[in-house]
């Protein structure tokens, strides 16, 4: 199976702009999560989607939003970009295993490197 | 609240020597623990996980981890390090409730293997 894919791989934006990042999960995976990785804050959870519904949300401002489509592909959007939004944004997918809650691993994509100038 | 700690920012080891990357955890309920590795300009790769059962878990690329409930630790180990093992390693714990996939990550440990 193909792995998790993310597009684009690199983005350069300026403050105030908005950006949309895309993620295609592993075929058959219906759960998609997003994380932000920065040198200062490490890996921080943004949100999680399952069957087009947001199942969990991290502690980020409302400028960060996401959605999931019926084919499990997901997008995240950041509006009114700030310098501090510069980061590697990672998408991860997992397979929902019946009766195995909590123990399923997530598979990560290569990330989108966002630079805000 | 669930949390993990990686006490070492960097671990240096000579090729061929055994390596250990440390992780301690603090959880409510059952600890579902994971190790991931990140190579430069890449995403995270899953190495192994502890759910239940044997305290010694074997994973990818010859890595294994030892779960120790009394010491609340989940250290990553490899009997013989390779230069290609040099990377950033993350320990993670599943958040509560267990109907989420959210992982809580440690701060990461950079492993440097010298020839």
JSON list of C-alpha atoms in Angstrom, two decimals:
[
{"chain": "A", "resi": 1, "resn": "UNK", "atom": "CA", "xyz": [0.00, 0.00, 0.00]},
{"chain": "A", "resi": 2, "resn": "UNK", "atom": "CA", "xyz": [1.11, 3.52, -0.62]},
{"chain": "A", "resi": 3, "resn": "UNK", "atom": "CA", "xyz": [1.93, 5.53, 2.46]},
{"chain": "A", "resi": 4, "resn": "UNK", "atom": "CA", "xyz": [0.46, 8.76, 3.69]},
{"chain": "A", "resi": 5, "resn": "UNK", "atom": "CA", "xyz": [1.00, 11.53, 1.17]},
{"chain": "A", "resi": 6, "resn": "UNK", "atom": "CA", "xyz": [1.02, 15.24, 1.85]},
{"chain": "A", "resi": 7, "resn": "UNK", "atom": "CA", "xyz": [0.99, 18.12, -0.58]},
{"chain": "A", "resi": 8, "resn": "UNK", "atom": "CA", "xyz": [2.66, 20.43, -1.04]},
{"chain": "A", "resi": 9, "resn": "UNK", "atom": "CA", "xyz": [5.95, 19.47, 0.58]},
{"chain": "A", "resi": 10, "resn": "UNK", "atom": "CA", "xyz": [7.13, 23.05, 0.93]},
{"chain": "A", "resi": 11, "resn": "UNK", "atom": "CA", "xyz": [5.31, 26.36, 1.15]},
{"chain": "A", "resi": 12, "resn": "UNK", "atom": "CA", "xyz": [6.41, 29.93, 1.61]},
{"chain": "A", "resi": 13, "resn": "UNK", "atom": "CA", "xyz": [3.79, 32.47, 2.60]},
{"chain": "A", "resi": 14, "resn": "UNK", "atom": "CA", "xyz": [3.73, 35.94, 4.04]},
{"chain": "A", "resi": 15, "resn": "UNK", "atom": "CA", "xyz": [2.05, 37.15, 7.19]},
{"chain": "A", "resi": 16, "resn": "UNK", "atom": "CA", "xyz": [-1.69, 37.61, 6.86]},
{"chain": "A", "resi": 17, "resn": "UNK", "atom": "CA", "xyz": [-2.12, 35.12, 4.07]},
{"chain": "A", "resi": 18, "resn": "UNK", "atom": "CA", "xyz": [-3.93, 31.85, 4.39]},
{"chain": "A", "resi": 19, "resn": "UNK", "atom": "CA", "xyz": [-2.80, 28.36, 3.44]},
{"chain": "A", "resi": 20, "resn": "UNK", "atom": "CA", "xyz": [-4.37, 24.98, 2.77]},
{"chain": "A", "resi": 21, "resn": "UNK", "atom": "CA", "xyz": [-2.49, 21.74, 3.26]},
{"chain": "A", "resi": 22, "resn": "UNK", "atom": "CA", "xyz": [-3.64, 18.40, 1.93]},
{"chain": "A", "resi": 23, "resn": "UNK", "atom": "CA", "xyz": [-3.27, 14.84, 3.21]},
{"chain": "A", "resi": 24, "resn": "UNK", "atom": "CA", "xyz": [-4.18, 11.50, 1.65]},
{"chain": "A", "resi": 25, "resn": "UNK", "atom": "CA", "xyz": [-4.22, 8.66, 4.16]},
{"chain": "A", "resi": 26, "resn": "UNK", "atom": "CA", "xyz": [-3.23, 5.07, 3.59]},
{"chain": "A", "resi": 27, "resn": "UNK", "atom": "CA", "xyz": [-5.93, 3.27, 1.65]},
{"chain": "A", "resi": 28, "resn": "UNK", "atom": "CA", "xyz": [-8.54, 1.92, 4.06]},
{"chain": "A", "resi": 29, "resn": "UNK", "atom": "CA", "xyz": [-7.58, 4.23, 6.93]},
{"chain": "A", "resi": 30, "resn": "UNK", "atom": "CA", "xyz": [-10.46, 6.40, 8.02]},
{"chain": "A", "resi": 31, "resn": "UNK", "atom": "CA", "xyz": [-8.79, 8.23, 10.88]},
{"chain": "A", "resi": 32, "resn": "UNK", "atom": "CA", "xyz": [-6.59, 11.23, 10.07]},
{"chain": "A", "resi": 33, "resn": "UNK", "atom": "CA", "xyz": [-4.73, 13.41, 12.56]},
{"chain": "A", "resi": 34, "resn": "UNK", "atom": "CA", "xyz": [-2.65, 16.55, 12.16]},
{"chain": "A", "resi": 35, "resn": "UNK", "atom": "CA", "xyz": [0.35, 17.62, 14.20]},
{"chain": "A", "resi": 36, "resn": "UNK", "atom": "CA", "xyz": [2.54, 20.70, 14.21]},
{"chain": "A", "resi": 37, "resn": "UNK", "atom": "CA", "xyz": [6.26, 20.26, 14.78]},
{"chain": "A", "resi": 38, "resn": "UNK", "atom": "CA", "xyz": [8.49, 23.16, 15.79]},
{"chain": "A", "resi": 39, "resn": "UNK", "atom": "CA", "xyz": [11.92, 23.26, 17.44]},
{"chain": "A", "resi": 40, "resn": "UNK", "atom": "CA", "xyz": [10.54, 25.13, 20.43]},
{"chain": "A", "resi": 41, "resn": "UNK", "atom": "CA", "xyz": [7.25, 23.33, 21.08]},
{"chain": "A", "resi": 42, "resn": "UNK", "atom": "CA", "xyz": [8.01, 19.91, 19.66]},
{"chain": "A", "resi": 43, "resn": "UNK", "atom": "CA", "xyz": [5.15, 17.83, 18.33]},
{"chain": "A", "resi": 44, "resn": "UNK", "atom": "CA", "xyz": [1.76, 19.32, 19.11]},
{"chain": "A", "resi": 45, "resn": "UNK", "atom": "CA", "xyz": [-1.60, 17.76, 18.24]},
{"chain": "A", "resi": 46, "resn": "UNK", "atom": "CA", "xyz": [-3.86, 19.90, 16.09]},
{"chain": "A", "resi": 47, "resn": "UNK", "atom": "CA", "xyz": [-6.96, 17.83, 15.37]},
{"chain": "A", "resi": 48, "resn": "UNK", "atom": "CA", "xyz": [-8.28, 14.43, 14.41]},
{"chain": "A", "resi": 49, "resn": "UNK", "atom": "CA", "xyz": [-10.96, 13.38, 11.97]},
{"chain": "A", "resi": 50, "resn": "UNK", "atom": "CA", "xyz": [-12.84, 10.16, 11.56]},
{"chain": "A", "resi": 51, "resn": "UNK", "atom": "CA", "xyz": [-15.55, 9.56, 8.98]},
{"chain": "A", "resi": 52, "resn": "UNK", "atom": "CA", "xyz": [-15.71, 13.27, 8.13]},
{"chain": "A", "resi": 53, "resn": "UNK", "atom": "CA", "xyz": [-16.25, 14.28, 11.77]},
{"chain": "A", "resi": 54, "resn": "UNK", "atom": "CA", "xyz": [-13.78, 16.05, 14.01]},
{"chain": "A", "resi": 55, "resn": "UNK", "atom": "CA", "xyz": [-13.22, 13.66, 16.87]},
{"chain": "A", "resi": 56, "resn": "UNK", "atom": "CA", "xyz": [-10.65, 15.60, 18.84]},
{"chain": "A", "resi": 57, "resn": "UNK", "atom": "CA", "xyz": [-9.04, 19.01, 18.83]},
{"chain": "A", "resi": 58, "resn": "UNK", "atom": "CA", "xyz": [-5.84, 20.38, 20.28]},
{"chain": "A", "resi": 59, "resn": "UNK", "atom": "CA", "xyz": [-5.19, 23.71, 21.92]},
{"chain": "A", "resi": 60, "resn": "UNK", "atom": "CA", "xyz": [-4.74, 25.90, 18.87]},
{"chain": "A", "resi": 61, "resn": "UNK", "atom": "CA", "xyz": [-6.49, 29.14, 17.93]},
{"chain": "A", "resi": 62, "resn": "UNK", "atom": "CA", "xyz": [-9.50, 29.16, 15.65]},
{"chain": "A", "resi": 63, "resn": "UNK", "atom": "CA", "xyz": [-7.28, 30.23, 12.75]},
{"chain": "A", "resi": 64, "resn": "UNK", "atom": "CA", "xyz": [-6.44, 26.57, 12.45]},
{"chain": "A", "resi": 65, "resn": "UNK", "atom": "CA", "xyz": [-9.19, 24.46, 10.94]},
{"chain": "A", "resi": 66, "resn": "UNK", "atom": "CA", "xyz": [-9.56, 21.23, 9.11]},
{"chain": "A", "resi": 67, "resn": "UNK", "atom": "CA", "xyz": [-11.95, 18.94, 7.37]},
{"chain": "A", "resi": 68, "resn": "UNK", "atom": "CA", "xyz": [-12.19, 15.43, 6.05]},
{"chain": "A", "resi": 69, "resn": "UNK", "atom": "CA", "xyz": [-13.84, 14.27, 2.87]},
{"chain": "A", "resi": 70, "resn": "UNK", "atom": "CA", "xyz": [-15.85, 11.14, 2.18]},
{"chain": "A", "resi": 71, "resn": "UNK", "atom": "CA", "xyz": [-12.78, 9.45, 0.69]},
{"chain": "A", "resi": 72, "resn": "UNK", "atom": "CA", "xyz": [-10.92, 10.10, 3.99]},
{"chain": "A", "resi": 73, "resn": "UNK", "atom": "CA", "xyz": [-8.63, 12.70, 2.46]},
{"chain": "A", "resi": 74, "resn": "UNK", "atom": "CA", "xyz": [-8.14, 15.63, 4.76]},
{"chain": "A", "resi": 75, "resn": "UNK", "atom": "CA", "xyz": [-7.20, 19.27, 4.50]},
{"chain": "A", "resi": 76, "resn": "UNK", "atom": "CA", "xyz": [-6.11, 21.75, 7.09]},
{"chain": "A", "resi": 77, "resn": "UNK", "atom": "CA", "xyz": [-6.34, 25.49, 6.72]},
{"chain": "A", "resi": 78, "resn": "UNK", "atom": "CA", "xyz": [-4.52, 28.24, 8.52]},
{"chain": "A", "resi": 79, "resn": "UNK", "atom": "CA", "xyz": [-5.87, 31.74, 8.07]},
{"chain": "A", "resi": 80, "resn": "UNK", "atom": "CA", "xyz": [-4.17, 35.04, 8.82]},
{"chain": "A", "resi": 81, "resn": "UNK", "atom": "CA", "xyz": [-0.74, 33.49, 9.02]},
{"chain": "A", "resi": 82, "resn": "UNK", "atom": "CA", "xyz": [1.67, 34.58, 11.72]},
{"chain": "A", "resi": 83, "resn": "UNK", "atom": "CA", "xyz": [5.44, 34.16, 11.85]},
{"chain": "A", "resi": 84, "resn": "UNK", "atom": "CA", "xyz": [5.00, 31.62, 14.63]},
{"chain": "A", "resi": 85, "resn": "UNK", "atom": "CA", "xyz": [3.03, 29.34, 12.32]},
{"chain": "A", "resi": 86, "resn": "UNK", "atom": "CA", "xyz": [6.26, 28.41, 10.55]},
{"chain": "A", "resi": 87, "resn": "UNK", "atom": "CA", "xyz": [6.56, 24.69, 11.19]},
{"chain": "A", "resi": 88, "resn": "UNK", "atom": "CA", "xyz": [6.51, 21.20, 9.80]},
{"chain": "A", "resi": 89, "resn": "UNK", "atom": "CA", "xyz": [2.90, 20.04, 9.58]},
{"chain": "A", "resi": 90, "resn": "UNK", "atom": "CA", "xyz": [2.50, 16.31, 9.81]},
{"chain": "A", "resi": 91, "resn": "UNK", "atom": "CA", "xyz": [-0.49, 14.24, 8.87]},
{"chain": "A", "resi": 92, "resn": "UNK", "atom": "CA", "xyz": [-1.01, 10.74, 10.23]},
{"chain": "A", "resi": 93, "resn": "UNK", "atom": "CA", "xyz": [-3.55, 8.04, 9.51]},
{"chain": "A", "resi": 94, "resn": "UNK", "atom": "CA", "xyz": [-4.54, 4.92, 11.35]},
{"chain": "A", "resi": 95, "resn": "UNK", "atom": "CA", "xyz": [-6.71, 1.91, 10.88]},
{"chain": "A", "resi": 96, "resn": "UNK", "atom": "CA", "xyz": [-9.67, 1.52, 13.17]},
{"chain": "A", "resi": 97, "resn": "UNK", "atom": "CA", "xyz": [-9.39, -1.97, 14.60]},
{"chain": "A", "resi": 98, "resn": "UNK", "atom": "CA", "xyz": [-12.57, -3.28, 16.18]},
{"chain": "A", "resi": 99, "resn": "UNK", "atom": "CA", "xyz": [-12.10, -3.99, 19.87]},
{"chain": "A", "resi": 100, "resn": "UNK", "atom": "CA", "xyz": [-8.59, -2.62, 19.90]},
{"chain": "A", "resi": 101, "resn": "UNK", "atom": "CA", "xyz": [-9.10, 0.91, 21.01]},
{"chain": "A", "resi": 102, "resn": "UNK", "atom": "CA", "xyz": [-6.01, 2.76, 22.10]},
{"chain": "A", "resi": 103, "resn": "UNK", "atom": "CA", "xyz": [-3.47, 0.38, 20.68]},
{"chain": "A", "resi": 104, "resn": "UNK", "atom": "CA", "xyz": [-3.43, 1.24, 17.00]},
{"chain": "A", "resi": 105, "resn": "UNK", "atom": "CA", "xyz": [-0.36, 3.00, 15.70]},
{"chain": "A", "resi": 106, "resn": "UNK", "atom": "CA", "xyz": [-0.43, 6.07, 13.50]},
{"chain": "A", "resi": 107, "resn": "UNK", "atom": "CA", "xyz": [1.42, 6.24, 10.20]},
{"chain": "A", "resi": 108, "resn": "UNK", "atom": "CA", "xyz": [2.87, 9.60, 9.29]},
{"chain": "A", "resi": 109, "resn": "UNK", "atom": "CA", "xyz": [3.36, 11.38, 6.02]},
{"chain": "A", "resi": 110, "resn": "UNK", "atom": "CA", "xyz": [6.54, 13.28, 5.10]},
{"chain": "A", "resi": 111, "resn": "UNK", "atom": "CA", "xyz": [5.07, 16.59, 6.21]},
{"chain": "A", "resi": 112, "resn": "UNK", "atom": "CA", "xyz": [4.58, 20.02, 4.71]},
{"chain": "A", "resi": 113, "resn": "UNK", "atom": "CA", "xyz": [7.24, 22.55, 5.63]},
{"chain": "A", "resi": 114, "resn": "UNK", "atom": "CA", "xyz": [5.52, 25.94, 5.97]},
{"chain": "A", "resi": 115, "resn": "UNK", "atom": "CA", "xyz": [7.62, 29.08, 6.16]},
{"chain": "A", "resi": 116, "resn": "UNK", "atom": "CA", "xyz": [5.90, 32.35, 6.99]},
{"chain": "A", "resi": 117, "resn": "UNK", "atom": "CA", "xyz": [7.82, 35.51, 6.10]},
{"chain": "B", "resi": 1, "resn": "UNK", "atom": "CA", "xyz": [-3.00, 13.66, 32.32]},
{"chain": "B", "resi": 2, "resn": "UNK", "atom": "CA", "xyz": [-0.93, 11.40, 30.09]},
{"chain": "B", "resi": 3, "resn": "UNK", "atom": "CA", "xyz": [2.68, 12.38, 29.54]},
{"chain": "B", "resi": 4, "resn": "UNK", "atom": "CA", "xyz": [6.06, 11.02, 28.57]},
{"chain": "B", "resi": 5, "resn": "UNK", "atom": "CA", "xyz": [9.52, 12.36, 29.29]},
{"chain": "B", "resi": 6, "resn": "UNK", "atom": "CA", "xyz": [12.74, 11.83, 27.43]},
{"chain": "B", "resi": 7, "resn": "UNK", "atom": "CA", "xyz": [15.47, 12.96, 29.81]},
{"chain": "B", "resi": 8, "resn": "UNK", "atom": "CA", "xyz": [18.29, 13.06, 27.27]},
{"chain": "B", "resi": 9, "resn": "UNK", "atom": "CA", "xyz": [18.43, 15.54, 24.42]},
{"chain": "B", "resi": 10, "resn": "UNK", "atom": "CA", "xyz": [21.23, 13.60, 22.75]},
{"chain": "B", "resi": 11, "resn": "UNK", "atom": "CA", "xyz": [22.77, 10.17, 23.02]},
{"chain": "B", "resi": 12, "resn": "UNK", "atom": "CA", "xyz": [26.13, 9.37, 21.49]},
{"chain": "B", "resi": 13, "resn": "UNK", "atom": "CA", "xyz": [27.27, 5.82, 20.86]},
{"chain": "B", "resi": 14, "resn": "UNK", "atom": "CA", "xyz": [29.96, 4.12, 18.82]},
{"chain": "B", "resi": 15, "resn": "UNK", "atom": "CA", "xyz": [28.95, 1.86, 15.96]},
{"chain": "B", "resi": 16, "resn": "UNK", "atom": "CA", "xyz": [28.65, -1.74, 17.09]},
{"chain": "B", "resi": 17, "resn": "UNK", "atom": "CA", "xyz": [27.95, -0.81, 20.69]},
{"chain": "B", "resi": 18, "resn": "UNK", "atom": "CA", "xyz": [24.54, -1.28, 22.33]},
{"chain": "B", "resi": 19, "resn": "UNK", "atom": "CA", "xyz": [22.32, 1.77, 22.54]},
{"chain": "B", "resi": 20, "resn": "UNK", "atom": "CA", "xyz": [19.58, 2.85, 24.90]},
{"chain": "B", "resi": 21, "resn": "UNK", "atom": "CA", "xyz": [17.22, 5.80, 24.49]},
{"chain": "B", "resi": 22, "resn": "UNK", "atom": "CA", "xyz": [15.28, 6.52, 27.66]},
{"chain": "B", "resi": 23, "resn": "UNK", "atom": "CA", "xyz": [11.60, 7.25, 28.14]},
{"chain": "B", "resi": 24, "resn": "UNK", "atom": "CA", "xyz": [9.50, 7.50, 31.28]},
{"chain": "B", "resi": 25, "resn": "UNK", "atom": "CA", "xyz": [5.76, 7.84, 31.37]},
{"chain": "B", "resi": 26, "resn": "UNK", "atom": "CA", "xyz": [2.94, 9.08, 33.57]},
{"chain": "B", "resi": 27, "resn": "UNK", "atom": "CA", "xyz": [-0.54, 7.76, 32.81]},
{"chain": "B", "resi": 28, "resn": "UNK", "atom": "CA", "xyz": [-4.00, 7.16, 34.15]},
{"chain": "B", "resi": 29, "resn": "UNK", "atom": "CA", "xyz": [-5.12, 3.70, 33.22]},
{"chain": "B", "resi": 30, "resn": "UNK", "atom": "CA", "xyz": [-3.34, 1.34, 30.85]},
{"chain": "B", "resi": 31, "resn": "UNK", "atom": "CA", "xyz": [-0.21, 2.75, 29.20]},
{"chain": "B", "resi": 32, "resn": "UNK", "atom": "CA", "xyz": [-0.28, 2.45, 25.44]},
{"chain": "B", "resi": 33, "resn": "UNK", "atom": "CA", "xyz": [3.27, 3.42, 24.49]},
{"chain": "B", "resi": 34, "resn": "UNK", "atom": "CA", "xyz": [4.98, 3.96, 21.15]},
{"chain": "B", "resi": 35, "resn": "UNK", "atom": "CA", "xyz": [8.39, 4.71, 19.68]},
{"chain": "B", "resi": 36, "resn": "UNK", "atom": "CA", "xyz": [8.89, 6.63, 16.45]},
{"chain": "B", "resi": 37, "resn": "UNK", "atom": "CA", "xyz": [12.00, 7.68, 14.55]},
{"chain": "B", "resi": 38, "resn": "UNK", "atom": "CA", "xyz": [12.43, 10.74, 12.36]},
{"chain": "B", "resi": 39, "resn": "UNK", "atom": "CA", "xyz": [15.14, 11.13, 9.74]},
{"chain": "B", "resi": 40, "resn": "UNK", "atom": "CA", "xyz": [16.02, 14.59, 8.36]},
{"chain": "B", "resi": 41, "resn": "UNK", "atom": "CA", "xyz": [13.27, 16.11, 6.22]},
{"chain": "B", "resi": 42, "resn": "UNK", "atom": "CA", "xyz": [11.07, 13.08, 6.76]},
{"chain": "B", "resi": 43, "resn": "UNK", "atom": "CA", "xyz": [7.97, 12.27, 8.71]},
{"chain": "B", "resi": 44, "resn": "UNK", "atom": "CA", "xyz": [7.87, 9.96, 11.69]},
{"chain": "B", "resi": 45, "resn": "UNK", "atom": "CA", "xyz": [8.32, 6.24, 11.19]},
{"chain": "B", "resi": 46, "resn": "UNK", "atom": "CA", "xyz": [6.70, 3.79, 13.58]},
{"chain": "B", "resi": 47, "resn": "UNK", "atom": "CA", "xyz": [9.18, 1.48, 15.34]},
{"chain": "B", "resi": 48, "resn": "UNK", "atom": "CA", "xyz": [7.22, -0.42, 17.96]},
{"chain": "B", "resi": 49, "resn": "UNK", "atom": "CA", "xyz": [4.49, -0.27, 20.57]},
{"chain": "B", "resi": 50, "resn": "UNK", "atom": "CA", "xyz": [3.55, -1.69, 23.94]},
{"chain": "B", "resi": 51, "resn": "UNK", "atom": "CA", "xyz": [-0.08, -2.53, 24.51]},
{"chain": "B", "resi": 52, "resn": "UNK", "atom": "CA", "xyz": [-0.08, -5.47, 26.88]},
{"chain": "B", "resi": 53, "resn": "UNK", "atom": "CA", "xyz": [1.69, -8.76, 27.37]},
{"chain": "B", "resi": 54, "resn": "UNK", "atom": "CA", "xyz": [5.43, -9.32, 27.26]},
{"chain": "B", "resi": 55, "resn": "UNK", "atom": "CA", "xyz": [7.49, -6.54, 28.73]},
{"chain": "B", "resi": 56, "resn": "UNK", "atom": "CA", "xyz": [10.07, -6.86, 25.95]},
{"chain": "B", "resi": 57, "resn": "UNK", "atom": "CA", "xyz": [8.68, -5.60, 22.67]},
{"chain": "B", "resi": 58, "resn": "UNK", "atom": "CA", "xyz": [10.45, -6.19, 19.38]},
{"chain": "B", "resi": 59, "resn": "UNK", "atom": "CA", "xyz": [10.11, -3.77, 16.52]},
{"chain": "B", "resi": 60, "resn": "UNK", "atom": "CA", "xyz": [11.53, -2.66, 13.20]},
{"chain": "B", "resi": 61, "resn": "UNK", "atom": "CA", "xyz": [15.20, -2.42, 12.21]},
{"chain": "B", "resi": 62, "resn": "UNK", "atom": "CA", "xyz": [16.37, -4.54, 15.15]},
{"chain": "B", "resi": 63, "resn": "UNK", "atom": "CA", "xyz": [15.02, -2.21, 17.82]},
{"chain": "B", "resi": 64, "resn": "UNK", "atom": "CA", "xyz": [13.31, -3.40, 20.94]},
{"chain": "B", "resi": 65, "resn": "UNK", "atom": "CA", "xyz": [11.89, -1.72, 24.01]},
{"chain": "B", "resi": 66, "resn": "UNK", "atom": "CA", "xyz": [11.52, -2.81, 27.60]},
{"chain": "B", "resi": 67, "resn": "UNK", "atom": "CA", "xyz": [8.37, -1.89, 29.48]},
{"chain": "B", "resi": 68, "resn": "UNK", "atom": "CA", "xyz": [8.92, -1.54, 33.22]},
{"chain": "B", "resi": 69, "resn": "UNK", "atom": "CA", "xyz": [5.80, -0.84, 35.21]},
{"chain": "B", "resi": 70, "resn": "UNK", "atom": "CA", "xyz": [7.49, -0.33, 38.57]},
{"chain": "B", "resi": 71, "resn": "UNK", "atom": "CA", "xyz": [9.88, 2.25, 37.13]},
{"chain": "B", "resi": 72, "resn": "UNK", "atom": "CA", "xyz": [7.28, 3.65, 34.69]},
{"chain": "B", "resi": 73, "resn": "UNK", "atom": "CA", "xyz": [9.81, 3.40, 31.91]},
{"chain": "B", "resi": 74, "resn": "UNK", "atom": "CA", "xyz": [9.78, 2.31, 28.28]},
{"chain": "B", "resi": 75, "resn": "UNK", "atom": "CA", "xyz": [13.40, 2.47, 27.11]},
{"chain": "B", "resi": 76, "resn": "UNK", "atom": "CA", "xyz": [14.32, 1.83, 23.48]},
{"chain": "B", "resi": 77, "resn": "UNK", "atom": "CA", "xyz": [17.27, -0.48, 22.90]},
{"chain": "B", "resi": 78, "resn": "UNK", "atom": "CA", "xyz": [19.34, -2.02, 20.17]},
{"chain": "B", "resi": 79, "resn": "UNK", "atom": "CA", "xyz": [22.13, -4.56, 20.73]},
{"chain": "B", "resi": 80, "resn": "UNK", "atom": "CA", "xyz": [24.46, -3.18, 18.05]},
{"chain": "B", "resi": 81, "resn": "UNK", "atom": "CA", "xyz": [24.16, 0.38, 16.75]},
{"chain": "B", "resi": 82, "resn": "UNK", "atom": "CA", "xyz": [24.62, 1.34, 13.10]},
{"chain": "B", "resi": 83, "resn": "UNK", "atom": "CA", "xyz": [25.66, 4.72, 11.74]},
{"chain": "B", "resi": 84, "resn": "UNK", "atom": "CA", "xyz": [22.39, 4.70, 9.82]},
{"chain": "B", "resi": 85, "resn": "UNK", "atom": "CA", "xyz": [20.49, 4.64, 13.14]},
{"chain": "B", "resi": 86, "resn": "UNK", "atom": "CA", "xyz": [21.48, 8.28, 13.66]},
{"chain": "B", "resi": 87, "resn": "UNK", "atom": "CA", "xyz": [18.18, 10.15, 13.82]},
{"chain": "B", "resi": 88, "resn": "UNK", "atom": "CA", "xyz": [15.66, 11.79, 16.15]},
{"chain": "B", "resi": 89, "resn": "UNK", "atom": "CA", "xyz": [13.68, 9.39, 18.33]},
{"chain": "B", "resi": 90, "resn": "UNK", "atom": "CA", "xyz": [10.32, 10.11, 19.92]},
{"chain": "B", "resi": 91, "resn": "UNK", "atom": "CA", "xyz": [8.51, 8.29, 22.66]},
{"chain": "B", "resi": 92, "resn": "UNK", "atom": "CA", "xyz": [4.73, 8.74, 22.74]},
{"chain": "B", "resi": 93, "resn": "UNK", "atom": "CA", "xyz": [1.70, 7.73, 24.79]},
{"chain": "B", "resi": 94, "resn": "UNK", "atom": "CA", "xyz": [-1.89, 7.40, 23.72]},
{"chain": "B", "resi": 95, "resn": "UNK", "atom": "CA", "xyz": [-4.12, 10.11, 25.16]},
{"chain": "B", "resi": 96, "resn": "UNK", "atom": "CA", "xyz": [-7.35, 9.46, 27.01]},
{"chain": "B", "resi": 97, "resn": "UNK", "atom": "CA", "xyz": [-10.06, 8.54, 26.33]},
{"chain": "B", "resi": 98, "resn": "UNK", "atom": "CA", "xyz": [-8.99, 5.69, 24.12]},
{"chain": "B", "resi": 99, "resn": "UNK", "atom": "CA", "xyz": [-11.46, 6.52, 21.38]},
{"chain": "B", "resi": 100, "resn": "UNK", "atom": "CA", "xyz": [-8.98, 9.09, 20.13]},
{"chain": "B", "resi": 101, "resn": "UNK", "atom": "CA", "xyz": [-5.86, 8.43, 18.08]},
{"chain": "B", "resi": 102, "resn": "UNK", "atom": "CA", "xyz": [-4.11, 11.42, 19.60]},
{"chain": "B", "resi": 103, "resn": "UNK", "atom": "CA", "xyz": [-0.56, 10.73, 20.69]},
{"chain": "B", "resi": 104, "resn": "UNK", "atom": "CA", "xyz": [1.33, 12.79, 23.25]},
{"chain": "B", "resi": 105, "resn": "UNK", "atom": "CA", "xyz": [4.98, 12.96, 22.34]},
{"chain": "B", "resi": 106, "resn": "UNK", "atom": "CA", "xyz": [8.13, 13.43, 24.32]},
{"chain": "B", "resi": 107, "resn": "UNK", "atom": "CA", "xyz": [10.61, 16.12, 23.38]},
{"chain": "B", "resi": 108, "resn": "UNK", "atom": "CA", "xyz": [12.74, 13.75, 21.35]},
{"chain": "B", "resi": 109, "resn": "UNK", "atom": "CA", "xyz": [16.25, 12.37, 21.72]},
{"chain": "B", "resi": 110, "resn": "UNK", "atom": "CA", "xyz": [18.84, 12.80, 19.03]},
{"chain": "B", "resi": 111, "resn": "UNK", "atom": "CA", "xyz": [20.87, 9.65, 18.56]},
{"chain": "B", "resi": 112, "resn": "UNK", "atom": "CA", "xyz": [24.32, 10.04, 17.06]},
{"chain": "B", "resi": 113, "resn": "UNK", "atom": "CA", "xyz": [26.18, 6.89, 16.12]},
{"chain": "B", "resi": 114, "resn": "UNK", "atom": "CA", "xyz": [29.88, 7.41, 15.38]},
{"chain": "B", "resi": 115, "resn": "UNK", "atom": "CA", "xyz": [31.87, 5.14, 13.03]}
]
